Amino acid sequence: MFTGIVTDIGHVLEVEQRGDLRARIGTRYDVDGIDIGASIACNGVCLTVIALGRDPQNWFDVEISAETVGATNVGGWTAGTRLNLERALKVGDELGGHIVSGHVDGVAEVVAMHDEGDSTRVTFRAPDDLARFIAPKGSVALNGTSLTVNEVDGRDFGVNFIPHTKTATTWGDTVVGDRINLEIDTMARYVARLREYS
């Protein structure tokens, strides 16, 4: 489990297709504190660490199944791609965002951006089957970042990015047309499921 509070901006050092896709991700995390088998959210995708190293910088390797590649924006990762990283939640950690599983539900598209003072309002278009789970003032995880929805119009929804979020994450790099990993709020998923059977 995660909180959607990004704690490092990593970057892809290399990707290689070996049956599954294998990626090496550079990080500022202390690799001495990461166990093989640990979960790290990479742009919101919960991935398992399979190898660690320090040369030419701290890095960890992950393997990514074809199913995950098909359901996320991982297929667009190349050397140099910057990634929002978060270590798994530990008992007693502050829950600053919302409960995030790291199981991406689909890919949204950035359809508009405009500045509002120092902040940036970004409009996303959700896949048809996920739009019903997104509500004004509700939570979503986008590329692993816990965010509050400002407004909803059909499949489109808006999020306001303050300057801190744009510098502490990869959101300062965003452009119209980007494909974004979307995880809907777990509570919204369960409420919808309960309504189907009430």
mmCIF file of C-alpha atoms in Angstrom:
data_model
loop_
_atom_site.group_PDB
_atom_site.id
_atom_site.type_symbol
_atom_site.label_atom_id
_atom_site.label_comp_id
_atom_site.label_asym_id
_atom_site.label_seq_id
_atom_site.Cartn_x
_atom_site.Cartn_y
_atom_site.Cartn_z
ATOM 1 C CA MET A 1 0.000 0.000 0.000
ATOM 2 C CA PHE A 2 1.041 3.587 -0.688
ATOM 3 C CA THR A 3 -0.165 7.104 0.096
ATOM 4 C CA GLY A 4 0.367 8.867 -3.223
ATOM 5 C CA ILE A 5 2.964 11.169 -1.628
ATOM 6 C CA VAL A 6 5.990 11.074 -3.945
ATOM 7 C CA THR A 7 9.312 10.792 -2.085
ATOM 8 C CA ASP A 8 11.780 10.729 -4.973
ATOM 9 C CA ILE A 9 11.976 11.544 -8.656
ATOM 10 C CA GLY A 10 13.819 8.644 -10.248
ATOM 11 C CA HIS A 11 14.691 8.089 -13.860
ATOM 12 C CA VAL A 12 14.922 5.117 -16.169
ATOM 13 C CA LEU A 13 18.526 4.119 -16.789
ATOM 14 C CA GLU A 14 17.717 1.312 -19.232
ATOM 15 C CA VAL A 15 14.903 -0.952 -20.379
ATOM 16 C CA GLU A 16 15.286 -4.403 -21.862
ATOM 17 C CA GLN A 17 12.782 -6.931 -23.172
ATOM 18 C CA ARG A 18 13.605 -10.353 -21.662
ATOM 19 C CA GLY A 19 10.296 -12.167 -21.940
ATOM 20 C CA ASP A 20 8.958 -9.618 -19.470
ATOM 21 C CA LEU A 21 10.134 -6.020 -19.653
ATOM 22 C CA ARG A 22 13.014 -5.283 -17.278
ATOM 23 C CA ALA A 23 13.786 -1.712 -16.205
ATOM 24 C CA ARG A 24 16.689 -0.255 -14.238
ATOM 25 C CA ILE A 25 15.667 2.849 -12.315
ATOM 26 C CA GLY A 26 18.074 5.395 -10.865
ATOM 27 C CA THR A 27 17.103 6.749 -7.458
ATOM 28 C CA ARG A 28 18.248 8.858 -4.526
ATOM 29 C CA TYR A 29 16.944 6.180 -2.145
ATOM 30 C CA ASP A 30 19.588 4.480 -0.008
ATOM 31 C CA VAL A 31 19.738 1.024 -1.579
ATOM 32 C CA ASP A 32 21.039 -0.408 1.720
ATOM 33 C CA GLY A 33 17.524 0.214 3.057
ATOM 34 C CA ILE A 34 15.737 -1.599 0.213
ATOM 35 C CA ASP A 35 15.204 -5.359 0.346
ATOM 36 C CA ILE A 36 14.987 -7.626 -2.690
ATOM 37 C CA GLY A 37 11.256 -8.236 -3.055
ATOM 38 C CA ALA A 38 10.307 -4.778 -1.751
ATOM 39 C CA SER A 39 7.496 -2.889 -3.489
ATOM 40 C CA ILE A 40 8.147 0.547 -4.966
ATOM 41 C CA ALA A 41 5.503 2.559 -6.811
ATOM 42 C CA CYS A 42 6.972 3.838 -10.084
ATOM 43 C CA ASN A 43 4.644 6.409 -11.672
ATOM 44 C CA GLY A 44 1.922 4.750 -9.620
ATOM 45 C CA VAL A 45 2.678 1.174 -10.706
ATOM 46 C CA CYS A 46 3.514 -1.148 -7.792
ATOM 47 C CA LEU A 47 6.658 -3.000 -8.901
ATOM 48 C CA THR A 48 8.866 -5.553 -7.138
ATOM 49 C CA VAL A 49 12.580 -4.914 -6.686
ATOM 50 C CA ILE A 50 14.629 -7.814 -8.121
ATOM 51 C CA ALA A 51 18.153 -6.351 -8.020
ATOM 52 C CA LEU A 52 20.016 -3.402 -6.490
ATOM 53 C CA GLY A 53 23.271 -1.558 -7.156
ATOM 54 C CA ARG A 54 25.262 1.657 -6.768
ATOM 55 C CA ASP A 55 27.135 2.107 -10.067
ATOM 56 C CA PRO A 56 26.975 4.608 -11.754
ATOM 57 C CA GLN A 57 24.450 5.745 -9.105
ATOM 58 C CA ASN A 58 21.948 4.071 -6.766
ATOM 59 C CA TRP A 59 19.559 1.932 -8.796
ATOM 60 C CA PHE A 60 17.033 -0.874 -8.559
ATOM 61 C CA ASP A 61 15.725 -3.287 -11.191
ATOM 62 C CA VAL A 62 12.108 -4.326 -11.714
ATOM 63 C CA GLU A 63 10.384 -6.806 -14.030
ATOM 64 C CA ILE A 64 7.117 -5.731 -15.632
ATOM 65 C CA SER A 65 4.627 -8.200 -17.097
ATOM 66 C CA ALA A 66 3.011 -7.735 -20.502
ATOM 67 C CA GLU A 67 -0.351 -7.269 -18.745
ATOM 68 C CA THR A 68 1.027 -4.342 -16.722
ATOM 69 C CA VAL A 69 2.671 -2.806 -19.790
ATOM 70 C CA GLY A 70 -0.657 -3.000 -21.635
ATOM 71 C CA ALA A 71 -2.679 -1.427 -18.804
ATOM 72 C CA THR A 72 -0.305 1.467 -18.010
ATOM 73 C CA ASN A 73 2.010 4.002 -19.647
ATOM 74 C CA VAL A 74 5.075 1.813 -18.938
ATOM 75 C CA GLY A 75 5.368 0.956 -22.634
ATOM 76 C CA GLY A 76 6.485 4.543 -23.238
ATOM 77 C CA TRP A 77 9.398 4.393 -20.775
ATOM 78 C CA THR A 78 12.808 4.969 -22.339
ATOM 79 C CA ALA A 79 16.234 5.806 -20.909
ATOM 80 C CA GLY A 80 15.904 9.186 -19.219
ATOM 81 C CA THR A 81 12.159 8.995 -18.494
ATOM 82 C CA ARG A 82 11.560 10.668 -15.116
ATOM 83 C CA LEU A 83 9.368 8.745 -12.662
ATOM 84 C CA ASN A 84 7.490 9.563 -9.469
ATOM 85 C CA LEU A 85 8.700 7.081 -6.827
ATOM 86 C CA GLU A 86 7.224 6.069 -3.492
ATOM 87 C CA ARG A 87 8.314 3.375 -1.055
ATOM 88 C CA ALA A 88 5.614 1.132 0.434
ATOM 89 C CA LEU A 89 3.719 2.444 3.464
ATOM 90 C CA LYS A 90 4.963 1.213 6.846
ATOM 91 C CA VAL A 91 2.801 0.856 9.938
ATOM 92 C CA GLY A 92 2.993 4.160 11.799
ATOM 93 C CA ASP A 93 3.815 6.279 8.717
ATOM 94 C CA GLU A 94 1.871 9.494 8.194
ATOM 95 C CA LEU A 95 -0.990 9.051 5.716
ATOM 96 C CA GLY A 96 -0.629 12.369 3.956
ATOM 97 C CA GLY A 97 -2.461 11.488 0.736
ATOM 98 C CA HIS A 98 -4.999 8.676 0.464
ATOM 99 C CA ILE A 99 -4.796 4.877 0.368
ATOM 100 C CA VAL A 100 -3.251 3.901 -2.969
ATOM 101 C CA SER A 101 -2.730 0.269 -3.998
ATOM 102 C CA GLY A 102 -0.357 0.775 -6.919
ATOM 103 C CA HIS A 103 -2.742 -1.224 -9.135
ATOM 104 C CA VAL A 104 -3.352 1.109 -12.062
ATOM 105 C CA ASP A 105 -6.914 0.980 -13.391
ATOM 106 C CA GLY A 106 -6.268 2.578 -16.764
ATOM 107 C CA VAL A 107 -4.611 5.419 -18.634
ATOM 108 C CA ALA A 108 -5.987 8.967 -18.771
ATOM 109 C CA GLU A 109 -4.932 11.589 -21.308
ATOM 110 C CA VAL A 110 -3.950 15.206 -20.677
ATOM 111 C CA VAL A 111 -6.355 17.214 -22.878
ATOM 112 C CA ALA A 112 -5.796 20.801 -21.661
ATOM 113 C CA MET A 113 -3.528 22.879 -19.431
ATOM 114 C CA HIS A 114 -3.587 26.512 -18.349
ATOM 115 C CA ASP A 115 -1.956 28.555 -15.622
ATOM 116 C CA GLU A 116 -4.006 30.024 -12.776
ATOM 117 C CA GLY A 117 -1.656 32.320 -10.882
ATOM 118 C CA ASP A 118 1.364 30.222 -9.907
ATOM 119 C CA SER A 119 -0.645 26.998 -10.170
ATOM 120 C CA THR A 120 -1.524 25.004 -13.272
ATOM 121 C CA ARG A 121 -4.983 23.578 -13.987
ATOM 122 C CA VAL A 122 -4.760 20.321 -15.946
ATOM 123 C CA THR A 123 -7.748 18.633 -17.574
ATOM 124 C CA PHE A 124 -7.618 14.860 -17.990
ATOM 125 C CA ARG A 125 -9.840 12.529 -20.024
ATOM 126 C CA ALA A 126 -10.585 9.246 -18.252
ATOM 127 C CA PRO A 127 -11.423 5.972 -20.019
ATOM 128 C CA ASP A 128 -15.200 5.435 -20.378
ATOM 129 C CA ASP A 129 -15.339 2.606 -17.842
ATOM 130 C CA LEU A 130 -13.561 4.614 -15.126
ATOM 131 C CA ALA A 131 -15.198 8.041 -15.466
ATOM 132 C CA ARG A 132 -18.103 7.106 -13.161
ATOM 133 C CA PHE A 133 -15.692 6.602 -10.249
ATOM 134 C CA ILE A 134 -14.332 10.170 -10.410
ATOM 135 C CA ALA A 135 -16.191 12.843 -8.422
ATOM 136 C CA PRO A 136 -15.568 16.506 -7.531
ATOM 137 C CA LYS A 137 -13.499 16.804 -4.331
ATOM 138 C CA GLY A 138 -12.734 13.075 -4.543
ATOM 139 C CA SER A 139 -9.253 11.581 -4.690
ATOM 140 C CA VAL A 140 -7.401 10.031 -7.614
ATOM 141 C CA ALA A 141 -3.836 8.817 -8.038
ATOM 142 C CA LEU A 142 -2.243 10.075 -11.259
ATOM 143 C CA ASN A 143 1.251 8.796 -12.073
ATOM 144 C CA GLY A 144 1.411 7.796 -8.417
ATOM 145 C CA THR A 145 0.510 11.214 -7.006
ATOM 146 C CA SER A 146 -2.473 11.603 -4.644
ATOM 147 C CA LEU A 147 -4.571 14.453 -6.038
ATOM 148 C CA THR A 148 -7.939 16.095 -5.420
ATOM 149 C CA VAL A 149 -10.403 16.387 -8.300
ATOM 150 C CA ASN A 150 -11.663 19.957 -8.767
ATOM 151 C CA GLU A 151 -14.417 19.475 -11.338
ATOM 152 C CA VAL A 152 -15.880 16.758 -13.536
ATOM 153 C CA ASP A 153 -17.545 17.068 -16.952
ATOM 154 C CA GLY A 154 -18.426 13.683 -18.420
ATOM 155 C CA ARG A 155 -15.118 11.845 -18.933
ATOM 156 C CA ASP A 156 -13.069 14.996 -18.323
ATOM 157 C CA PHE A 157 -11.876 16.082 -14.902
ATOM 158 C CA GLY A 158 -9.644 18.881 -13.671
ATOM 159 C CA VAL A 159 -6.844 18.961 -11.118
ATOM 160 C CA ASN A 160 -4.970 22.004 -9.836
ATOM 161 C CA PHE A 161 -1.192 21.651 -9.407
ATOM 162 C CA ILE A 162 0.452 24.010 -6.924
ATOM 163 C CA PRO A 163 4.099 25.033 -7.461
ATOM 164 C CA HIS A 164 5.375 22.587 -4.795
ATOM 165 C CA THR A 165 3.737 19.619 -6.533
ATOM 166 C CA LYS A 166 5.209 20.667 -9.882
ATOM 167 C CA THR A 167 8.752 20.718 -8.459
ATOM 168 C CA ALA A 168 8.541 17.757 -6.015
ATOM 169 C CA THR A 169 7.168 15.420 -8.708
ATOM 170 C CA THR A 170 7.358 15.021 -12.484
ATOM 171 C CA TRP A 171 4.210 17.130 -13.014
ATOM 172 C CA GLY A 172 6.327 20.117 -14.079
ATOM 173 C CA ASP A 173 7.225 18.103 -17.221
ATOM 174 C CA THR A 174 3.612 17.463 -18.293
ATOM 175 C CA VAL A 175 2.314 18.442 -21.744
ATOM 176 C CA VAL A 176 -1.009 18.043 -23.545
ATOM 177 C CA GLY A 177 -1.270 14.545 -25.029
ATOM 178 C CA ASP A 178 0.632 12.792 -22.232
ATOM 179 C CA ARG A 179 -0.714 9.390 -21.177
ATOM 180 C CA ILE A 180 -1.098 9.214 -17.397
ATOM 181 C CA ASN A 181 -1.494 6.204 -15.090
ATOM 182 C CA LEU A 182 -4.864 6.500 -13.324
ATOM 183 C CA GLU A 183 -5.855 4.679 -10.151
ATOM 184 C CA ILE A 184 -9.338 5.447 -8.904
ATOM 185 C CA ASP A 185 -10.068 5.833 -5.214
ATOM 186 C CA THR A 186 -10.504 2.459 -3.504
ATOM 187 C CA MET A 187 -13.544 3.702 -1.577
ATOM 188 C CA ALA A 188 -15.271 4.767 -4.813
ATOM 189 C CA ARG A 189 -14.691 1.298 -6.232
ATOM 190 C CA TYR A 190 -16.281 -0.416 -3.228
ATOM 191 C CA VAL A 191 -19.238 1.983 -3.081
ATOM 192 C CA ALA A 192 -19.971 1.268 -6.751
ATOM 193 C CA ARG A 193 -19.710 -2.474 -6.151
ATOM 194 C CA LEU A 194 -22.073 -2.309 -3.169
ATOM 195 C CA ARG A 195 -24.624 -0.354 -5.223
ATOM 196 C CA GLU A 196 -24.613 -3.105 -7.846
ATOM 197 C CA TYR A 197 -25.747 -5.619 -5.222
ATOM 198 C CA SER A 198 -28.082 -3.534 -3.045
#
